[in-house]
mmCIF file of C-alpha atoms in Angstrom:
data_model
loop_
_atom_site.group_PDB
_atom_site.id
_atom_site.type_symbol
_atom_site.label_atom_id
_atom_site.label_comp_id
_atom_site.label_asym_id
_atom_site.label_seq_id
_atom_site.Cartn_x
_atom_site.Cartn_y
_atom_site.Cartn_z
ATOM 1 C CA MET A 438 -49.297 26.757 89.848
ATOM 2 C CA LEU A 439 -48.491 29.768 88.749
ATOM 3 C CA ARG A 440 -45.450 30.012 89.703
ATOM 4 C CA GLN A 441 -44.589 26.836 87.652
ATOM 5 C CA ILE A 442 -46.070 27.966 84.783
ATOM 6 C CA THR A 443 -44.558 31.483 84.639
ATOM 7 C CA LEU A 444 -40.766 29.334 85.207
ATOM 8 C CA THR A 445 -41.505 27.118 82.693
ATOM 9 C CA SER A 446 -42.450 29.755 80.039
ATOM 10 C CA ALA A 447 -39.092 31.615 81.161
ATOM 11 C CA LEU A 448 -36.963 28.544 80.648
ATOM 12 C CA ILE A 449 -39.445 28.445 77.139
ATOM 13 C CA LEU A 450 -38.297 31.842 76.112
ATOM 14 C CA GLY A 451 -34.808 31.664 77.332
ATOM 15 C CA THR A 452 -33.737 28.633 75.068
ATOM 16 C CA SER A 453 -35.362 30.051 72.113
ATOM 17 C CA SER A 454 -33.636 33.393 72.457
ATOM 18 C CA ALA A 455 -30.500 31.916 72.794
ATOM 19 C CA ALA A 456 -31.230 29.462 69.342
ATOM 20 C CA PHE A 457 -31.722 32.738 68.049
ATOM 21 C CA ALA A 458 -29.097 34.398 69.544
ATOM 22 C CA GLY A 459 -26.706 32.109 67.638
ATOM 23 C CA GLY A 460 -27.805 32.469 64.576
ATOM 24 C CA ILE A 461 -28.771 30.303 61.725
ATOM 25 C CA THR A 462 -26.928 30.502 59.400
ATOM 26 C CA GLU A 463 -28.778 29.404 55.746
ATOM 27 C CA PRO A 464 -26.519 26.032 53.581
ATOM 28 C CA VAL A 465 -24.566 27.495 50.909
ATOM 29 C CA ILE A 466 -24.578 25.920 48.027
ATOM 30 C CA ALA A 467 -21.395 25.986 45.208
ATOM 31 C CA ALA A 468 -22.946 26.705 41.937
ATOM 32 C CA ALA A 469 -21.313 23.655 39.537
ATOM 33 C CA PRO A 470 -19.162 24.853 36.831
ATOM 34 C CA ALA A 471 -19.571 25.032 33.099
ATOM 35 C CA PRO A 472 -18.734 22.294 31.451
ATOM 36 C CA VAL A 473 -16.187 22.963 29.185
ATOM 37 C CA MET A 474 -16.484 22.392 25.220
ATOM 38 C CA MET A 475 -13.640 21.051 23.895
ATOM 39 C CA THR A 476 -13.514 21.203 20.144
ATOM 40 C CA PRO A 477 -11.400 19.614 17.480
ATOM 41 C CA VAL A 478 -8.812 21.748 16.625
ATOM 42 C CA ILE A 479 -7.800 21.107 12.234
ATOM 43 C CA ARG A 480 -4.329 22.390 11.408
ATOM 44 C CA SER A 481 -4.982 24.893 8.717
ATOM 45 C CA SER A 482 -2.490 24.500 5.609
ATOM 46 C CA ASP A 483 -2.031 26.779 2.436
ATOM 47 C CA TRP A 484 -1.179 24.409 -0.548
ATOM 48 C CA THR A 485 -0.546 27.213 -2.380
ATOM 49 C CA GLY A 486 3.363 27.146 -3.759
ATOM 50 C CA PHE A 487 5.613 24.652 -6.015
ATOM 51 C CA TYR A 488 6.901 20.892 -5.234
ATOM 52 C CA VAL A 489 9.364 18.695 -6.174
ATOM 53 C CA GLY A 490 9.361 14.949 -5.490
ATOM 54 C CA GLY A 491 9.295 11.274 -6.247
ATOM 55 C CA SER A 492 7.468 8.416 -5.827
ATOM 56 C CA LEU A 493 7.718 4.836 -5.513
ATOM 57 C CA GLY A 494 4.887 1.326 -5.950
ATOM 58 C CA GLN A 495 3.266 -1.327 -7.841
ATOM 59 C CA GLY A 496 1.024 -2.083 -10.209
ATOM 60 C CA ASN A 497 0.559 -4.357 -13.594
ATOM 61 C CA VAL A 498 0.379 -3.732 -17.696
ATOM 62 C CA GLY A 499 -1.977 -5.459 -19.893
ATOM 63 C CA VAL A 500 -1.359 -5.743 -23.686
ATOM 64 C CA GLY A 501 -4.555 -6.662 -25.240
ATOM 65 C CA ASP A 502 -6.173 -10.036 -24.021
ATOM 66 C CA ALA A 503 -3.253 -11.398 -22.541
ATOM 67 C CA ASP A 504 -2.354 -11.746 -18.887
ATOM 68 C CA GLU A 505 -1.392 -8.840 -17.165
ATOM 69 C CA ILE A 506 2.224 -8.578 -15.924
ATOM 70 C CA ASP A 507 3.674 -6.994 -12.576
ATOM 71 C CA THR A 508 6.080 -4.168 -12.595
ATOM 72 C CA SER A 509 8.014 -2.001 -10.244
ATOM 73 C CA ASN A 510 7.728 1.757 -10.675
ATOM 74 C CA TYR A 511 9.488 4.904 -9.018
ATOM 75 C CA GLY A 512 9.544 7.885 -10.763
ATOM 76 C CA PHE A 513 9.930 11.863 -10.278
ATOM 77 C CA HIS A 514 8.095 14.784 -10.555
ATOM 78 C CA ALA A 515 7.176 18.236 -10.068
ATOM 79 C CA GLY A 516 4.056 20.840 -10.346
ATOM 80 C CA TYR A 517 2.086 23.973 -8.947
ATOM 81 C CA LEU A 518 -0.629 24.160 -6.602
ATOM 82 C CA TYR A 519 -3.272 27.118 -5.890
ATOM 83 C CA ASP A 520 -5.611 26.981 -2.809
ATOM 84 C CA MET A 521 -8.388 28.626 -3.611
ATOM 85 C CA GLY A 522 -10.016 28.047 -0.504
ATOM 86 C CA THR A 523 -11.795 24.897 -0.391
ATOM 87 C CA VAL A 524 -10.969 24.404 -3.716
ATOM 88 C CA VAL A 525 -6.761 23.302 -4.731
ATOM 89 C CA VAL A 526 -6.325 23.220 -8.388
ATOM 90 C CA GLY A 527 -3.112 22.504 -10.092
ATOM 91 C CA GLY A 528 -0.837 20.721 -12.608
ATOM 92 C CA GLU A 529 1.972 18.251 -12.662
ATOM 93 C CA LEU A 530 4.456 16.617 -15.031
ATOM 94 C CA GLU A 531 5.897 12.993 -13.999
ATOM 95 C CA TYR A 532 8.215 10.641 -15.207
ATOM 96 C CA SER A 533 7.888 7.037 -14.257
ATOM 97 C CA ALA A 534 10.047 4.288 -14.861
ATOM 98 C CA LEU A 535 8.353 0.871 -15.137
ATOM 99 C CA ASP A 536 10.144 -2.458 -14.558
ATOM 100 C CA PHE A 537 8.976 -5.654 -14.975
ATOM 101 C CA ASP A 538 8.873 -8.736 -12.639
ATOM 102 C CA GLU A 539 8.389 -11.223 -14.674
ATOM 103 C CA SER A 540 11.951 -13.455 -15.090
ATOM 104 C CA GLY A 541 12.374 -13.504 -18.855
ATOM 105 C CA ASP A 542 10.948 -10.273 -19.932
ATOM 106 C CA ASP A 543 13.758 -8.279 -21.488
ATOM 107 C CA PHE A 544 11.990 -5.197 -22.210
ATOM 108 C CA ASP A 545 10.923 -1.558 -19.571
ATOM 109 C CA ALA A 546 9.161 0.911 -19.603
ATOM 110 C CA SER A 547 8.184 4.420 -18.561
ATOM 111 C CA VAL A 548 5.365 6.889 -19.015
ATOM 112 C CA LEU A 549 5.565 10.480 -18.890
ATOM 113 C CA ARG A 550 2.306 11.849 -17.361
ATOM 114 C CA LEU A 551 0.929 15.719 -17.654
ATOM 115 C CA LYS A 552 -1.462 15.803 -14.935
ATOM 116 C CA GLY A 553 -4.294 18.757 -14.050
ATOM 117 C CA ARG A 554 -5.227 18.502 -9.979
ATOM 118 C CA VAL A 555 -8.397 19.275 -8.535
ATOM 119 C CA GLY A 556 -8.041 18.310 -4.722
ATOM 120 C CA TYR A 557 -10.505 19.223 -1.449
ATOM 121 C CA GLU A 558 -8.810 20.943 1.474
ATOM 122 C CA ALA A 559 -9.548 19.316 4.663
ATOM 123 C CA GLY A 560 -6.510 21.071 6.629
ATOM 124 C CA ALA A 561 -3.603 19.488 6.529
ATOM 125 C CA PHE A 562 -5.150 16.727 4.535
ATOM 126 C CA MET A 563 -6.421 16.740 1.075
ATOM 127 C CA PRO A 564 -7.995 13.942 -1.492
ATOM 128 C CA TYR A 565 -7.892 14.762 -5.655
ATOM 129 C CA LEU A 566 -8.845 13.883 -8.472
ATOM 130 C CA THR A 567 -5.957 14.141 -11.401
ATOM 131 C CA VAL A 568 -6.729 13.358 -14.991
ATOM 132 C CA GLY A 569 -4.437 13.991 -18.156
ATOM 133 C CA GLY A 570 -2.149 12.883 -20.786
ATOM 134 C CA ALA A 571 0.257 10.371 -20.901
ATOM 135 C CA LYS A 572 3.318 8.891 -23.210
ATOM 136 C CA LEU A 573 3.572 5.255 -22.683
ATOM 137 C CA THR A 574 7.680 4.199 -24.186
ATOM 138 C CA ILE A 575 9.141 0.318 -23.864
ATOM 139 C CA TYR A 576 12.247 -0.466 -24.457
ATOM 140 C CA ASP A 577 12.868 -3.506 -25.716
ATOM 141 C CA GLY A 578 16.651 -4.856 -24.721
ATOM 142 C CA GLU A 579 16.791 -7.477 -27.622
ATOM 143 C CA ASP A 580 17.058 -5.520 -30.414
ATOM 144 C CA ASP A 581 17.815 -2.206 -28.460
ATOM 145 C CA SER A 582 15.108 -0.328 -29.935
ATOM 146 C CA ASP A 583 11.893 1.422 -28.177
ATOM 147 C CA ASP A 584 8.313 1.723 -29.259
ATOM 148 C CA SER A 585 5.999 4.944 -27.978
ATOM 149 C CA ASP A 586 2.606 6.308 -28.199
ATOM 150 C CA ASN A 587 0.238 8.399 -26.248
ATOM 151 C CA GLY A 588 -2.728 7.946 -24.426
ATOM 152 C CA TYR A 589 -4.639 9.369 -21.372
ATOM 153 C CA PHE A 590 -4.848 8.258 -17.428
ATOM 154 C CA TYR A 591 -6.939 9.093 -15.050
ATOM 155 C CA GLY A 592 -6.706 8.612 -11.204
ATOM 156 C CA ILE A 593 -7.375 9.425 -7.288
ATOM 157 C CA GLY A 594 -5.148 10.341 -4.370
ATOM 158 C CA ALA A 595 -4.425 11.685 -1.203
ATOM 159 C CA ASP A 596 -1.894 14.063 0.418
ATOM 160 C CA TYR A 597 -0.964 14.600 3.914
ATOM 161 C CA ALA A 598 1.021 18.224 4.654
ATOM 162 C CA VAL A 599 3.496 16.976 7.238
ATOM 163 C CA ASN A 600 4.530 20.470 8.294
ATOM 164 C CA ASP A 601 5.079 23.695 5.525
ATOM 165 C CA SER A 602 7.944 22.229 4.017
ATOM 166 C CA ILE A 603 6.929 18.311 3.713
ATOM 167 C CA ARG A 604 4.173 16.494 1.683
ATOM 168 C CA ILE A 605 3.405 12.635 2.168
ATOM 169 C CA GLY A 606 1.174 10.663 -0.188
ATOM 170 C CA ALA A 607 -0.719 7.647 -1.993
ATOM 171 C CA GLU A 608 -2.176 8.008 -6.071
ATOM 172 C CA PHE A 609 -3.626 5.158 -8.137
ATOM 173 C CA LEU A 610 -3.950 5.788 -11.821
ATOM 174 C CA GLN A 611 -5.341 3.918 -14.794
ATOM 175 C CA HIS A 612 -3.899 4.290 -17.707
ATOM 176 C CA GLU A 613 -5.299 3.593 -21.205
ATOM 177 C CA PHE A 614 -3.135 3.498 -24.565
ATOM 178 C CA SER A 615 -5.616 2.782 -28.092
ATOM 179 C CA ASP A 616 -3.933 0.910 -31.115
ATOM 180 C CA PHE A 617 -0.260 1.274 -29.095
ATOM 181 C CA ASN A 618 1.913 2.515 -32.006
ATOM 182 C CA ASP A 619 -0.522 1.504 -34.763
ATOM 183 C CA GLY A 620 0.474 -1.939 -33.879
ATOM 184 C CA GLY A 621 -3.170 -2.824 -32.838
ATOM 185 C CA ALA A 622 -2.544 -3.740 -29.276
ATOM 186 C CA ASP A 623 -4.320 -2.209 -26.622
ATOM 187 C CA ILE A 624 -2.529 -1.482 -23.716
ATOM 188 C CA SER A 625 -3.398 -0.661 -20.114
ATOM 189 C CA ALA A 626 -1.922 -0.075 -16.648
ATOM 190 C CA GLN A 627 -2.877 -0.002 -13.208
ATOM 191 C CA THR A 628 -0.327 1.808 -11.160
ATOM 192 C CA MET A 629 -0.149 2.293 -6.914
ATOM 193 C CA SER A 630 2.344 4.315 -5.133
ATOM 194 C CA LEU A 631 3.526 6.203 -2.347
ATOM 195 C CA ARG A 632 4.680 10.006 -2.728
ATOM 196 C CA VAL A 633 6.655 11.990 -1.042
ATOM 197 C CA ALA A 634 7.398 15.756 -1.993
ATOM 198 C CA TYR A 635 8.774 18.908 -1.048
ATOM 199 C CA THR A 636 7.469 22.283 -1.246
ATOM 200 C CA PHE A 637 8.697 25.621 -1.821
#
């Protein structure tokens, strides 16, 4: 009996020693990679400088209580902007021709505007407010004469810098001409235009 116990003990000890001799390796837990935070890239733009461009759009003109007349417009502009960091300020001179779309109207008009502009720089995008003086000239084809008077306008717009040289945008303007040419009629006009400009 003693011999069996001794033999059994030796067998158990031998098995345990063999197990420890092989070594028990602790499992290696690989650390998860840290999450990569993606930050949106906003392209910065410097709006400072001179620019020239053109515009094309639609609008309407109302004279007193008469029905509004639809118009198409096209024009040219030139200006200068100064980028102060967040705020962009500048001035612009713009000429727009108005073609009246109503058949039978034998007259056209033009508007000359001197604009002040204040915008918010949002990288390549700049929304802005504009206000200034305007001179409306109406050409009457029947008697080959024209009438003109001064008024004012205000509006909103937005420009986008496609690259360092090209900008595109859109602009809405409301015009007011009181007692036009001392004739007793108040004239209002709205224009919506698409614009493109080259900067230098």
